[in-house]
mmCIF file of C-alpha atoms in Angstrom:
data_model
loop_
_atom_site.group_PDB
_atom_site.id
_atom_site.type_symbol
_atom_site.label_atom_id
_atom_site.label_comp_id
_atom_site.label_asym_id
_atom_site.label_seq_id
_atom_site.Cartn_x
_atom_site.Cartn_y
_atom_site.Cartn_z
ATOM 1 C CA UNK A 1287 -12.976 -14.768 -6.210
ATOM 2 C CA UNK A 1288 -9.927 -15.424 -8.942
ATOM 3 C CA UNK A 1289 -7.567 -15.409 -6.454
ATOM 4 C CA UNK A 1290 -9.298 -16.943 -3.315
ATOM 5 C CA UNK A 1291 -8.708 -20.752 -2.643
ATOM 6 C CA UNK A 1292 -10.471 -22.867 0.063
ATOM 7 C CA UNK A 1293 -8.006 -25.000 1.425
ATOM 8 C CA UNK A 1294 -7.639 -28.766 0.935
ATOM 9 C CA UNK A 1295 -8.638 -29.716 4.419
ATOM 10 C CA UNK A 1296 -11.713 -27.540 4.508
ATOM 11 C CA UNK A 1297 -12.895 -29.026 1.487
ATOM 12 C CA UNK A 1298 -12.357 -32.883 2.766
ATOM 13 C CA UNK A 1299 -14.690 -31.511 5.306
ATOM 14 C CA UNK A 1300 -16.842 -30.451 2.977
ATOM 15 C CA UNK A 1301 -16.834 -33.160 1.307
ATOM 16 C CA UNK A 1302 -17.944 -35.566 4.351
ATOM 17 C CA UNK A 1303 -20.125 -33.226 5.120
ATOM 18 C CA UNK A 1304 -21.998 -33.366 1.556
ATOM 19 C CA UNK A 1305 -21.594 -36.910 1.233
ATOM 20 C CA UNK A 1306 -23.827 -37.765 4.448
ATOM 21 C CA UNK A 1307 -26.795 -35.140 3.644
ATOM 22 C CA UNK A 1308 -29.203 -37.388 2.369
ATOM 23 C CA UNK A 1309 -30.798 -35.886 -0.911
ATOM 24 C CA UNK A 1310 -29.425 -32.945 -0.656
ATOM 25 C CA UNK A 1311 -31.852 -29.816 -1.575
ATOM 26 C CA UNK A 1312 -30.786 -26.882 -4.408
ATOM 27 C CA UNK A 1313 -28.901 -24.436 -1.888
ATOM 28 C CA UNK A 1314 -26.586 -27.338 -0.166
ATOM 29 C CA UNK A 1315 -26.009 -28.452 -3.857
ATOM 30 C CA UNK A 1316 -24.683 -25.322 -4.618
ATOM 31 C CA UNK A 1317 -23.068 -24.527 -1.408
ATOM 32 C CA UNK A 1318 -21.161 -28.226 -1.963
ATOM 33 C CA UNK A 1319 -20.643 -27.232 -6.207
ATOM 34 C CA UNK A 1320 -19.103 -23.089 -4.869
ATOM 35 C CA UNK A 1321 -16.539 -25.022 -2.510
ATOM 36 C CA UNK A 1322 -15.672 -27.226 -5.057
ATOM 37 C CA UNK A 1323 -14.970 -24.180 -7.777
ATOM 38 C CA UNK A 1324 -13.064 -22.672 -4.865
ATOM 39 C CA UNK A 1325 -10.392 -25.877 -5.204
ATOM 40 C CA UNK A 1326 -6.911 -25.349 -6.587
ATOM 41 C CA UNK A 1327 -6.871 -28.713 -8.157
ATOM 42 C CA UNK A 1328 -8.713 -28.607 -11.822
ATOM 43 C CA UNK A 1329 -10.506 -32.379 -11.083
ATOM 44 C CA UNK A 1330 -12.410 -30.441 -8.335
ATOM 45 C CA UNK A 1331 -13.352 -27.751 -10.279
ATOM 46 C CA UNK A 1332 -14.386 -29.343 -12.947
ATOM 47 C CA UNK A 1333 -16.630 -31.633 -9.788
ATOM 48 C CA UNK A 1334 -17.909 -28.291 -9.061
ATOM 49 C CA UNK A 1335 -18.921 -27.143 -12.653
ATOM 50 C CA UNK A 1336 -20.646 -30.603 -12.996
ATOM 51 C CA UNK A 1337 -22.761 -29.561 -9.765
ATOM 52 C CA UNK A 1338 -23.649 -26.215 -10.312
ATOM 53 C CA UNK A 1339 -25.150 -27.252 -14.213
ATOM 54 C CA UNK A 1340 -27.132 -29.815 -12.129
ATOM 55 C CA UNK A 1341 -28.175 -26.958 -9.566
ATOM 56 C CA UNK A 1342 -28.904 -24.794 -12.773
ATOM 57 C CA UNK A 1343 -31.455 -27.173 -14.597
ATOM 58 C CA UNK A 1344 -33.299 -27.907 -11.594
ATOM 59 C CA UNK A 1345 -33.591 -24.309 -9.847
ATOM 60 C CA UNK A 1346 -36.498 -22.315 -10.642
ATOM 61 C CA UNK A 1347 -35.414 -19.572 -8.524
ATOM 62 C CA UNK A 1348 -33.752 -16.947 -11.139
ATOM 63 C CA UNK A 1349 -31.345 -15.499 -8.244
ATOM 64 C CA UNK A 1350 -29.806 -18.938 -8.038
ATOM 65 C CA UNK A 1351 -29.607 -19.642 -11.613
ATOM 66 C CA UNK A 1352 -27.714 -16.238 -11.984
ATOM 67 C CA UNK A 1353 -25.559 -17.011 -9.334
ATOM 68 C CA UNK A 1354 -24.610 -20.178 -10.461
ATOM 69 C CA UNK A 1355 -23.885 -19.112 -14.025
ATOM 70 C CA UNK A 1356 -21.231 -16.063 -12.328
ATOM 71 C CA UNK A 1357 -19.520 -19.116 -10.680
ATOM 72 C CA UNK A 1358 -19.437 -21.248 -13.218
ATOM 73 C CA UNK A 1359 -18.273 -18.216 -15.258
ATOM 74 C CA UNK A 1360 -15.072 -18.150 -12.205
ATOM 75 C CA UNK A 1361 -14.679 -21.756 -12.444
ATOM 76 C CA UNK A 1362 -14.073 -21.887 -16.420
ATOM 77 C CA UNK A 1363 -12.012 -18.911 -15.765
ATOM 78 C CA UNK A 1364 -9.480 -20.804 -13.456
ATOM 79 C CA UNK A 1365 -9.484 -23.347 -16.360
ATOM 80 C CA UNK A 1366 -8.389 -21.353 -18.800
ATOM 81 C CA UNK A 1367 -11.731 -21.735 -20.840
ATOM 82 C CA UNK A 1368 -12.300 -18.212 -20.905
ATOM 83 C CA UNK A 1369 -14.830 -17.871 -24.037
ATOM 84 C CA UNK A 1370 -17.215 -20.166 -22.379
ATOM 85 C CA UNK A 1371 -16.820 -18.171 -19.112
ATOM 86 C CA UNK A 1372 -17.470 -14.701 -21.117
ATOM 87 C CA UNK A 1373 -20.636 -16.523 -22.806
ATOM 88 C CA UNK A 1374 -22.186 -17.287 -19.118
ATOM 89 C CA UNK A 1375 -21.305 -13.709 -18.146
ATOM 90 C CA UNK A 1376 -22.748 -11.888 -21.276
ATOM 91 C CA UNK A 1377 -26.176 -14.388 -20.813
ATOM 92 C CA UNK A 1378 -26.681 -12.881 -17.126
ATOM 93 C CA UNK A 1379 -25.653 -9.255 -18.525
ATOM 94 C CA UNK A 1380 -28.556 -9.618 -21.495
ATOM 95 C CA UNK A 1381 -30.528 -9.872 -18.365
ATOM 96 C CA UNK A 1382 -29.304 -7.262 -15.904
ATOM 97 C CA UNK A 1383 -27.300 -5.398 -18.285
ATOM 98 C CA UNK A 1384 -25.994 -3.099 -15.521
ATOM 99 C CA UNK A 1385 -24.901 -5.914 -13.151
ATOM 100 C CA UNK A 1386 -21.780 -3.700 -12.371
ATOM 101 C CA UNK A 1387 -20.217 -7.428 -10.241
ATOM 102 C CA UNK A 1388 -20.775 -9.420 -13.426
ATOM 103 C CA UNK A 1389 -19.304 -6.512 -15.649
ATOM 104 C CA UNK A 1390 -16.390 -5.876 -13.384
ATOM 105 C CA UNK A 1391 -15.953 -9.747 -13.555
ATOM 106 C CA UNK A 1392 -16.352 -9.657 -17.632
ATOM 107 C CA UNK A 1393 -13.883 -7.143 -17.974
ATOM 108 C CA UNK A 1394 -10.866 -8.909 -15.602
ATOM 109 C CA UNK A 1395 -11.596 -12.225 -17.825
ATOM 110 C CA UNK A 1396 -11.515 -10.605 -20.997
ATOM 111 C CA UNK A 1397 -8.018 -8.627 -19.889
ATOM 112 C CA UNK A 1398 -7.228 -12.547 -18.464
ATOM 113 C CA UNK A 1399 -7.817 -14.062 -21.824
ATOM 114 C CA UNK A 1400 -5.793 -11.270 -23.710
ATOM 115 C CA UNK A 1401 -2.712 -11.780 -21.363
ATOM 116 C CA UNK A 1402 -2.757 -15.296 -22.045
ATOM 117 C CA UNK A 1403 -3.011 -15.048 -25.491
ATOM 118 C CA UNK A 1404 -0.108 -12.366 -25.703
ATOM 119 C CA UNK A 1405 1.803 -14.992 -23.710
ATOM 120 C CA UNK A 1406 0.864 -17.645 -26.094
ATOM 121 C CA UNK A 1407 1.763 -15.417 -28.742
ATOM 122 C CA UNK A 1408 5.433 -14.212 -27.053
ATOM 123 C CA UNK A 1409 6.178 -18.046 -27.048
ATOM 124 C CA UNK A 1410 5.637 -18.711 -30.188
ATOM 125 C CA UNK A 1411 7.344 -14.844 -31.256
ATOM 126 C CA UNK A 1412 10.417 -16.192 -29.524
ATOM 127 C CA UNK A 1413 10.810 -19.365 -31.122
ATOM 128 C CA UNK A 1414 10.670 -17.993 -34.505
ATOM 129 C CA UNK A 1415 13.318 -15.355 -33.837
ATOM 130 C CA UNK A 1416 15.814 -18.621 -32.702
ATOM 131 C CA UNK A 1417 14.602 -20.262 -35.832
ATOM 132 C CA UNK A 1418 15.068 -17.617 -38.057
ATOM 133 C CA UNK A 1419 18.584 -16.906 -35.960
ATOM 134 C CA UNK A 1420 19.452 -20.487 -36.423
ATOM 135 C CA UNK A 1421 18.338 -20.153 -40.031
ATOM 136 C CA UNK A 1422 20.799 -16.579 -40.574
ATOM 137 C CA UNK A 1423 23.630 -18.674 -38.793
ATOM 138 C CA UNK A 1424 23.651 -22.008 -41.062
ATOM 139 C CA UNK A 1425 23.399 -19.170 -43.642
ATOM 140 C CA UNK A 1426 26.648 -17.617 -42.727
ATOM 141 C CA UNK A 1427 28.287 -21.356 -41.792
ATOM 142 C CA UNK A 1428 27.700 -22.181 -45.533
ATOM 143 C CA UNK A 1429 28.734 -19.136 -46.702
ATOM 144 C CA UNK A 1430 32.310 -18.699 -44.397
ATOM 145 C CA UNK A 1431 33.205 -22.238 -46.040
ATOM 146 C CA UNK A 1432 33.138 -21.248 -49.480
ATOM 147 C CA UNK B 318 -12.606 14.655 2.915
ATOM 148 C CA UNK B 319 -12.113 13.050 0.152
ATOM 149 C CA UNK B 320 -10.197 9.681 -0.897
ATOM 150 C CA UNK B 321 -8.299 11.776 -3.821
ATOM 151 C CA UNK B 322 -5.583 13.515 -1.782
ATOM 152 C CA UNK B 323 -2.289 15.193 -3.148
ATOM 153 C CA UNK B 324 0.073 12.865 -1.591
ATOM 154 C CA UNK B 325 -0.790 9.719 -4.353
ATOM 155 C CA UNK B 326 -2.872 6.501 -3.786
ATOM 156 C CA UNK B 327 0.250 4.765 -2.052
ATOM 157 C CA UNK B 328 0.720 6.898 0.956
ATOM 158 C CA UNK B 329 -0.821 5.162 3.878
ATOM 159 C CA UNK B 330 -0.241 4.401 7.113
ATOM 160 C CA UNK B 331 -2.265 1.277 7.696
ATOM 161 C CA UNK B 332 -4.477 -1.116 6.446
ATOM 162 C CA UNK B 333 -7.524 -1.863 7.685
ATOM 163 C CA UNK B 334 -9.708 -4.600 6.639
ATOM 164 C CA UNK B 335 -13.665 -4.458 7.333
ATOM 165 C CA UNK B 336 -16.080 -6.689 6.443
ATOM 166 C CA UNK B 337 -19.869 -5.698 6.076
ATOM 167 C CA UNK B 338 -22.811 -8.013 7.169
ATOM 168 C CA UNK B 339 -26.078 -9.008 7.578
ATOM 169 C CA UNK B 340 -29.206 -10.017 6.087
ATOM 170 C CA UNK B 341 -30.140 -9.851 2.426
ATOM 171 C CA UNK B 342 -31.641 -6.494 1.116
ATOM 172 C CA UNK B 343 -30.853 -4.723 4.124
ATOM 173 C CA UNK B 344 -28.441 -2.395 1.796
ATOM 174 C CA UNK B 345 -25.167 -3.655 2.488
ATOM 175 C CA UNK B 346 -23.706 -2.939 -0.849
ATOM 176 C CA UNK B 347 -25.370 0.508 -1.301
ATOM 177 C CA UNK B 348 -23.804 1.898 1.967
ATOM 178 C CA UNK B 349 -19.819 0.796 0.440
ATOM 179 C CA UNK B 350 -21.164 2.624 -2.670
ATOM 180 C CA UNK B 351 -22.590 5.685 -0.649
ATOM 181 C CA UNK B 352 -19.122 5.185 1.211
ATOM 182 C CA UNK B 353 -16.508 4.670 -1.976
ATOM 183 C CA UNK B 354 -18.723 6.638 -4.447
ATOM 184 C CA UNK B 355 -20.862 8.956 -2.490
ATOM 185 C CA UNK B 356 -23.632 7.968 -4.758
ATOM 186 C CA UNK B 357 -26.916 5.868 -4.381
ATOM 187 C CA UNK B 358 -26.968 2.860 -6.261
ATOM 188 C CA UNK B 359 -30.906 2.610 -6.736
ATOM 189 C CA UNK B 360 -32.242 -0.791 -7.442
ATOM 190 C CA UNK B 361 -28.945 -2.713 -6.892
ATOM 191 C CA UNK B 362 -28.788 -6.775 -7.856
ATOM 192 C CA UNK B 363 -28.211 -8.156 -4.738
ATOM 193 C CA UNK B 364 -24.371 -9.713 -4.269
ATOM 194 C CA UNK B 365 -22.977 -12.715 -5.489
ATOM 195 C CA UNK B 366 -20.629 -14.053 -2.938
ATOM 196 C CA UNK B 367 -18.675 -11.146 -1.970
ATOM 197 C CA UNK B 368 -17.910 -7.516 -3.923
ATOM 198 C CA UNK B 369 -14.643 -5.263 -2.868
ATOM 199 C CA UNK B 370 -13.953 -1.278 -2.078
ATOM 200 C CA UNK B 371 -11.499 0.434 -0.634
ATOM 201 C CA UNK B 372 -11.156 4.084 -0.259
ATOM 202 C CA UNK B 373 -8.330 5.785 2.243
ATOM 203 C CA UNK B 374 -9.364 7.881 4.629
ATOM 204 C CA UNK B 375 -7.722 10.283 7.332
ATOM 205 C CA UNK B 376 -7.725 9.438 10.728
ATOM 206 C CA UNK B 377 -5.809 11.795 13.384
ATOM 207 C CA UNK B 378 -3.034 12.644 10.289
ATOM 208 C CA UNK B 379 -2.773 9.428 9.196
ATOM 209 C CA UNK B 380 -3.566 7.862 6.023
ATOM 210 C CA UNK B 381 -5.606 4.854 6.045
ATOM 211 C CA UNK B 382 -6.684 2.397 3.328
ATOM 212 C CA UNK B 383 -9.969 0.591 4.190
ATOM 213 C CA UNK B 384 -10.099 -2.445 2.174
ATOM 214 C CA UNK B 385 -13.810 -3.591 2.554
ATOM 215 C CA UNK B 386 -15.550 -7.132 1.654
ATOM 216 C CA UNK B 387 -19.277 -6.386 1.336
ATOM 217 C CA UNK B 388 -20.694 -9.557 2.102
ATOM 218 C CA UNK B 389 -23.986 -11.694 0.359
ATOM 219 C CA UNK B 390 -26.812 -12.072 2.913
ATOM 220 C CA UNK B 391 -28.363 -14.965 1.410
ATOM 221 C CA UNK B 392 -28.067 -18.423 3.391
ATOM 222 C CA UNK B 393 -26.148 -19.799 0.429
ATOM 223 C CA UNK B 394 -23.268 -17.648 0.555
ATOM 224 C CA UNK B 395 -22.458 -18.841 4.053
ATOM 225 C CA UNK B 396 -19.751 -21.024 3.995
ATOM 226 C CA UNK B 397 -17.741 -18.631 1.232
ATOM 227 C CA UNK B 398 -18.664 -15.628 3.380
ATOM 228 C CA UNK B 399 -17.566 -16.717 6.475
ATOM 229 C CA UNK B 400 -14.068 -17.235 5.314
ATOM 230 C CA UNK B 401 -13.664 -13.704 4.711
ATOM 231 C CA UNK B 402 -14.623 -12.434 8.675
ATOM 232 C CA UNK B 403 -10.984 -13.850 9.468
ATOM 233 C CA UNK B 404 -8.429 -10.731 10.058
ATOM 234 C CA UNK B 405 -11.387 -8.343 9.482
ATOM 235 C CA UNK B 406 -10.414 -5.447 12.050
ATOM 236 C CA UNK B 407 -14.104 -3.464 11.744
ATOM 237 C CA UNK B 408 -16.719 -5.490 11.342
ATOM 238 C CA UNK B 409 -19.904 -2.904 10.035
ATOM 239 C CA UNK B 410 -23.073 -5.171 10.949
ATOM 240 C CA UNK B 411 -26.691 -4.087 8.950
ATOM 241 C CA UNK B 412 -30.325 -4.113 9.608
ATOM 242 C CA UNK B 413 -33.105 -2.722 8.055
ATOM 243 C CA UNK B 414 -35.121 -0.153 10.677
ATOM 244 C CA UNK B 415 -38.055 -1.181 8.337
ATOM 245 C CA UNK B 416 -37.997 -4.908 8.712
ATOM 246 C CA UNK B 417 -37.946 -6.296 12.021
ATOM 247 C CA UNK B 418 -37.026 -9.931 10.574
ATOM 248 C CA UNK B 419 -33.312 -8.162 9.817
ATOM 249 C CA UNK B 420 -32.964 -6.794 13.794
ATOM 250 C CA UNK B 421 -34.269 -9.924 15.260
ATOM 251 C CA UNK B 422 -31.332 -11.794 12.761
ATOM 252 C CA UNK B 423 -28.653 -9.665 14.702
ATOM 253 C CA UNK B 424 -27.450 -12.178 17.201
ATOM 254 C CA UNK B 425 -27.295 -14.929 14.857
ATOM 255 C CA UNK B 426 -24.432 -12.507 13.018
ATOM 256 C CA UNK B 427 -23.070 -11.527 15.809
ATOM 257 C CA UNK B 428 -22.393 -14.688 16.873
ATOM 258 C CA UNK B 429 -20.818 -15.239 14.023
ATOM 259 C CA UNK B 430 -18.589 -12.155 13.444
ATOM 260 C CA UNK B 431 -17.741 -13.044 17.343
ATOM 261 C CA UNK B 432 -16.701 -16.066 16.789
ATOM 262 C CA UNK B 433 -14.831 -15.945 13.444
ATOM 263 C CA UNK B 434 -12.840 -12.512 14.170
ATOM 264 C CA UNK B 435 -10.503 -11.440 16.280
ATOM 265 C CA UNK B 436 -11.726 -10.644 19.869
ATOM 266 C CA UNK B 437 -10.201 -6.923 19.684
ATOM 267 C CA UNK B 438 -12.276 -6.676 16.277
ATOM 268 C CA UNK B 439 -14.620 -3.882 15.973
ATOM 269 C CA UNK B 440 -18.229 -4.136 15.654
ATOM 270 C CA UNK B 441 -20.402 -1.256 14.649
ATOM 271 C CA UNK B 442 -24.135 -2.111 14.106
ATOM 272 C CA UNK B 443 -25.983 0.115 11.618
ATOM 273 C CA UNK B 444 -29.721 0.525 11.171
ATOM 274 C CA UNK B 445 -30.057 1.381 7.759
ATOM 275 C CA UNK B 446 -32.515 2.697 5.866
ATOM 276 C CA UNK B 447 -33.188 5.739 8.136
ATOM 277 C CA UNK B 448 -34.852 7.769 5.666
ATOM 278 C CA UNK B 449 -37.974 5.703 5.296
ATOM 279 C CA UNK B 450 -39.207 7.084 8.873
ATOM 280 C CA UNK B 451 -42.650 6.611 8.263
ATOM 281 C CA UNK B 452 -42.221 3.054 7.635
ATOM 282 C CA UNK B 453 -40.154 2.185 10.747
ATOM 283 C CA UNK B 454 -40.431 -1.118 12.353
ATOM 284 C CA UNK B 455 -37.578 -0.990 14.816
ATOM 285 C CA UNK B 456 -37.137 2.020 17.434
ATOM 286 C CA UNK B 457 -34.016 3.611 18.030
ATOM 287 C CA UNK B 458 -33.985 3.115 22.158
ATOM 288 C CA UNK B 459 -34.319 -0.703 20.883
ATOM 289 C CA UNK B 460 -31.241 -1.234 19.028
ATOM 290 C CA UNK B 461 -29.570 1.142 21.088
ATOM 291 C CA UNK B 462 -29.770 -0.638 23.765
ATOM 292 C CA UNK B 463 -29.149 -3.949 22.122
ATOM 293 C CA UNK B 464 -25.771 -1.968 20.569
ATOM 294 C CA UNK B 465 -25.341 -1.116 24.545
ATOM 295 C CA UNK B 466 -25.449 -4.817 26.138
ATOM 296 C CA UNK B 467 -23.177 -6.513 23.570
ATOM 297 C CA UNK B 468 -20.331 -3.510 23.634
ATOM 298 C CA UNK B 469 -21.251 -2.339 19.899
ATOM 299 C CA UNK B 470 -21.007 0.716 18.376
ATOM 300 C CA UNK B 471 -24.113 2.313 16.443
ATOM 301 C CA UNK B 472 -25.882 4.492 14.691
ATOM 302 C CA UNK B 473 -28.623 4.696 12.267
ATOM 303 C CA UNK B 474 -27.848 5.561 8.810
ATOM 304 C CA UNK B 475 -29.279 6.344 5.196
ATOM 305 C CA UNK B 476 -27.205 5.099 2.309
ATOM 306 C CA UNK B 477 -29.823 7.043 0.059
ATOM 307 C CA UNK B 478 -29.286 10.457 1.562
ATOM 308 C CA UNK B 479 -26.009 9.266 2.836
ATOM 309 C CA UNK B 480 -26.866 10.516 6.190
ATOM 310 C CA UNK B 481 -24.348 8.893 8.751
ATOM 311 C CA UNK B 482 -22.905 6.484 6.736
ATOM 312 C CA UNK B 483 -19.654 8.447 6.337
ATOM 313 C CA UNK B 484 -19.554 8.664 9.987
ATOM 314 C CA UNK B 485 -20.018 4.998 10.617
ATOM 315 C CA UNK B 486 -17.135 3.782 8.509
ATOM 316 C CA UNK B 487 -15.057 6.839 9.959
ATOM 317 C CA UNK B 488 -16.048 6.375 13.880
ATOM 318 C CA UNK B 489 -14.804 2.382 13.689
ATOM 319 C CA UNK B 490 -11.524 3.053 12.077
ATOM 320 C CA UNK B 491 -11.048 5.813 14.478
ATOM 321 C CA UNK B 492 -12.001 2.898 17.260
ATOM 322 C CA UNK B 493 -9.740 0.583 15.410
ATOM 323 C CA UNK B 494 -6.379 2.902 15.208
ATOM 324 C CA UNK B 495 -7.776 3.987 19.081
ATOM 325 C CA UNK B 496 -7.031 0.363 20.237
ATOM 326 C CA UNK B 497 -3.604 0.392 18.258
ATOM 327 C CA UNK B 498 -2.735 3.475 19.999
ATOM 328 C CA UNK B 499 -3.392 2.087 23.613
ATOM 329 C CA UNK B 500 -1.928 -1.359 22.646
ATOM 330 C CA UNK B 501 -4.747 -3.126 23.475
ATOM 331 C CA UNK B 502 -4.390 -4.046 19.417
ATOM 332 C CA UNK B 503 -1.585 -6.144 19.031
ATOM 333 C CA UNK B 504 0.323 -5.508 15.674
ATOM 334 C CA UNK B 505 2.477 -8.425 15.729
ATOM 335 C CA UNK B 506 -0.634 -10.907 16.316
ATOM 336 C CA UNK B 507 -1.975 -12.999 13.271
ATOM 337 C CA UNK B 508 -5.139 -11.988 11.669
ATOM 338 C CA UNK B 509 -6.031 -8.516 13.392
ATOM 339 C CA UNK B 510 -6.929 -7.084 10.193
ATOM 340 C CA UNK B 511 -4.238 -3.913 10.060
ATOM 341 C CA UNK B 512 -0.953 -4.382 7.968
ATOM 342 C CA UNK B 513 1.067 -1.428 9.003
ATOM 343 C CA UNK B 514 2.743 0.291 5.644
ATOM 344 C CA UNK B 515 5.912 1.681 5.816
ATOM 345 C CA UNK B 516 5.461 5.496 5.403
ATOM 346 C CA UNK B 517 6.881 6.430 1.955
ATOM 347 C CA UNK B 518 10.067 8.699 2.262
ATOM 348 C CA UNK B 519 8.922 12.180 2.305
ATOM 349 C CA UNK B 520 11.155 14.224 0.599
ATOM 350 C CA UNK B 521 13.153 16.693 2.716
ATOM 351 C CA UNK B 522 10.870 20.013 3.136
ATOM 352 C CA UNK B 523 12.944 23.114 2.019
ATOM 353 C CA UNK B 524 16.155 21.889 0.848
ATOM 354 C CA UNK B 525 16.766 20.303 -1.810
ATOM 355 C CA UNK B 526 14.221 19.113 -4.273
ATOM 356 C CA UNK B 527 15.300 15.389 -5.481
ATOM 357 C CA UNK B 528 12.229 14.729 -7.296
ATOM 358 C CA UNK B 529 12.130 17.314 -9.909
ATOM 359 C CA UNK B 530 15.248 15.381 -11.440
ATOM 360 C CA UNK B 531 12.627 12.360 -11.593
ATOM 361 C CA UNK B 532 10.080 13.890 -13.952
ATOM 362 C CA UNK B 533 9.305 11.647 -16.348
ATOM 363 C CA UNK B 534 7.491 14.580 -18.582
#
């Protein structure tokens, strides 16, 4: 679900589609809100997290709540806001603790969120070894002048 | 029989992509787990979207990977689902022999998996839940001969006792390389749902043995 996109013109089909149904009931809401999370663009996603909380306060059918927190849990995910993605995953798995989709799903965003964090972290390693360089060769300038 | 074979993970032939539907809580993600784990996953949360397995599997010598999307049954999964029939080469199609409701469903998914797959696709239907005889709602003659009018293949399985459902992922793979074979299954068309491998280079029987200088121990 990471790694599967709906495509641009499907969506603007979607979209029409959505945008005629008059009052639209809980399951095309979230039908609309799980396209939306599918987008590549982050202004759609974010559309789609928007939707699915709606969706979520007005369900009373616990399937669909659960459901819609393991989406929005995808959707954060392809944002990069992987803590609050973890924190819908961990409220379904105090629930069902043996959910082995929502685990399997916890454990790739966790390893996600690590990655990142190691790349954040290789970044900012890097450009302290060039400053550090930069500060050993002034060093050695000053020093060759004497 | 099994999926861990001496030859490494990597050495397939093909890959074949299958897709599992029908109705909601007619066991669709306990037969891939009687399938990948030859276990019974009692009491299972029903799917969010769509789950993944793959296991390979030998058919006439070859090695084949299945890759299999185990679709949601519930009406709001639809539109996601749906985009995951395209290149699916098997198509495994469930109904509960205990709840008529899932048979009489059939054509709508059928319809469906007709419509969104390839036309050399194969469709096996599966009456599942064969172990809870006493409780049957749809006769084997029936579905048989449903299975019979609309070219499917079938069988009635048990993903609790497991009865079958090794056979039914087996016997459409087996259709699947079958159709490759006679060329009726085009290789070179788009979305037929089999990505030939290239075979890994075997080292050369007797002679020399290349690979020992390779241990990384």
């Amino acid at each position: 679900m990471l790694e599967e996109y709906i495509s641009d013109a499907d969506l603007k089909k979607a979209r029409e589609n959505y945008g005629t149904t008059e009052n639209p009931n809980e399951t095309q809401q979230f039908e609309f809100a799980l396209n939306l999370i599918r987008s590549k663009h982050r202004a759609e996603i974010e559309e789609g997290l928007y939707l699915f909380q709606n969706v979520f306060a007005r369900t009373k059918d616990e399937n669909i709540k659960r459901d819609t927190l393991y989406y929005m849990a995808i959707g954060q995910t392809k944002l990069s806001n992987y803590e609050q993605a973890l924190k819908f995953l961990q409220s379904i798995l105090n629930v069902q603790p043996t959910n082995e989709q929502v685990r399997d799903l916890y454990v790739e965003v966790n390893k996600k969120m690590k990655r990142d964090g190691l790349i954040g972290l290789g970044i900012v390693g890097s450009a302290a070894a060039v400053g550090l360089v930069g500060i050993i060769g002034l060093g050695a300038a000053l020093l060759s002048k004497k | 029989m099994s999926n861990s074979t001496n030859s490494g993970p990597y050495n397939y032939t093909y890959i074949f992509k299958y897709i599992i539907i029908g109705d909601m809580g007619v066991g669709k993600s306990c037969l891939l787990h009687q399938f990948t784990e030859k276990k019974f996953m009692a009491d299972c949360p029903h799917t969010i979207g769509v789950e993944f397995g793959t296991r390979i599997i030998e058919v006439s010598g070859q090695k084949i990977k299945l890759q299999i999307w185990d679709t949601a049954g519930q009406e709001r999964f639809r539109a996601v689902t749906r985009s995951y029939y395209r290149g699916a080469a098997g198509a495994l199609m469930v109904y509960d022999i205990t709840r008529r409701s899932t048979y009489n469903h059939l054509s709508s998914w059928l319809t469906d998996a007709r419509s969104l797959t390839h036309p050399n696709t194969v469709i096996y239907l599966i009456g599942n839940k064969g172990d809870l005889e006493a409780q049957r709602d749809v006769s084997y003659e029936e579905a048989k001969q449903f299975a019979d009018e609309n070219g499917l293949l079938f069988l009635e399985a048990s993903a609790k006792t497991g009865q079958n459902v090794e056979e039914a992922f087996l016997e459409t793979a087996k259709k699947i390389y079958q159709n490759i074979l006679d060329g009726s299954l085009d290789l070179n068309a788009a979305e037929t749902g089999v990505q030939p491998k290239q075979p890994m280079p075997k080292p050369v029987s007797n002679e020399a043995k290349p690979s020992d200088s390779q241990c990384s121990c």
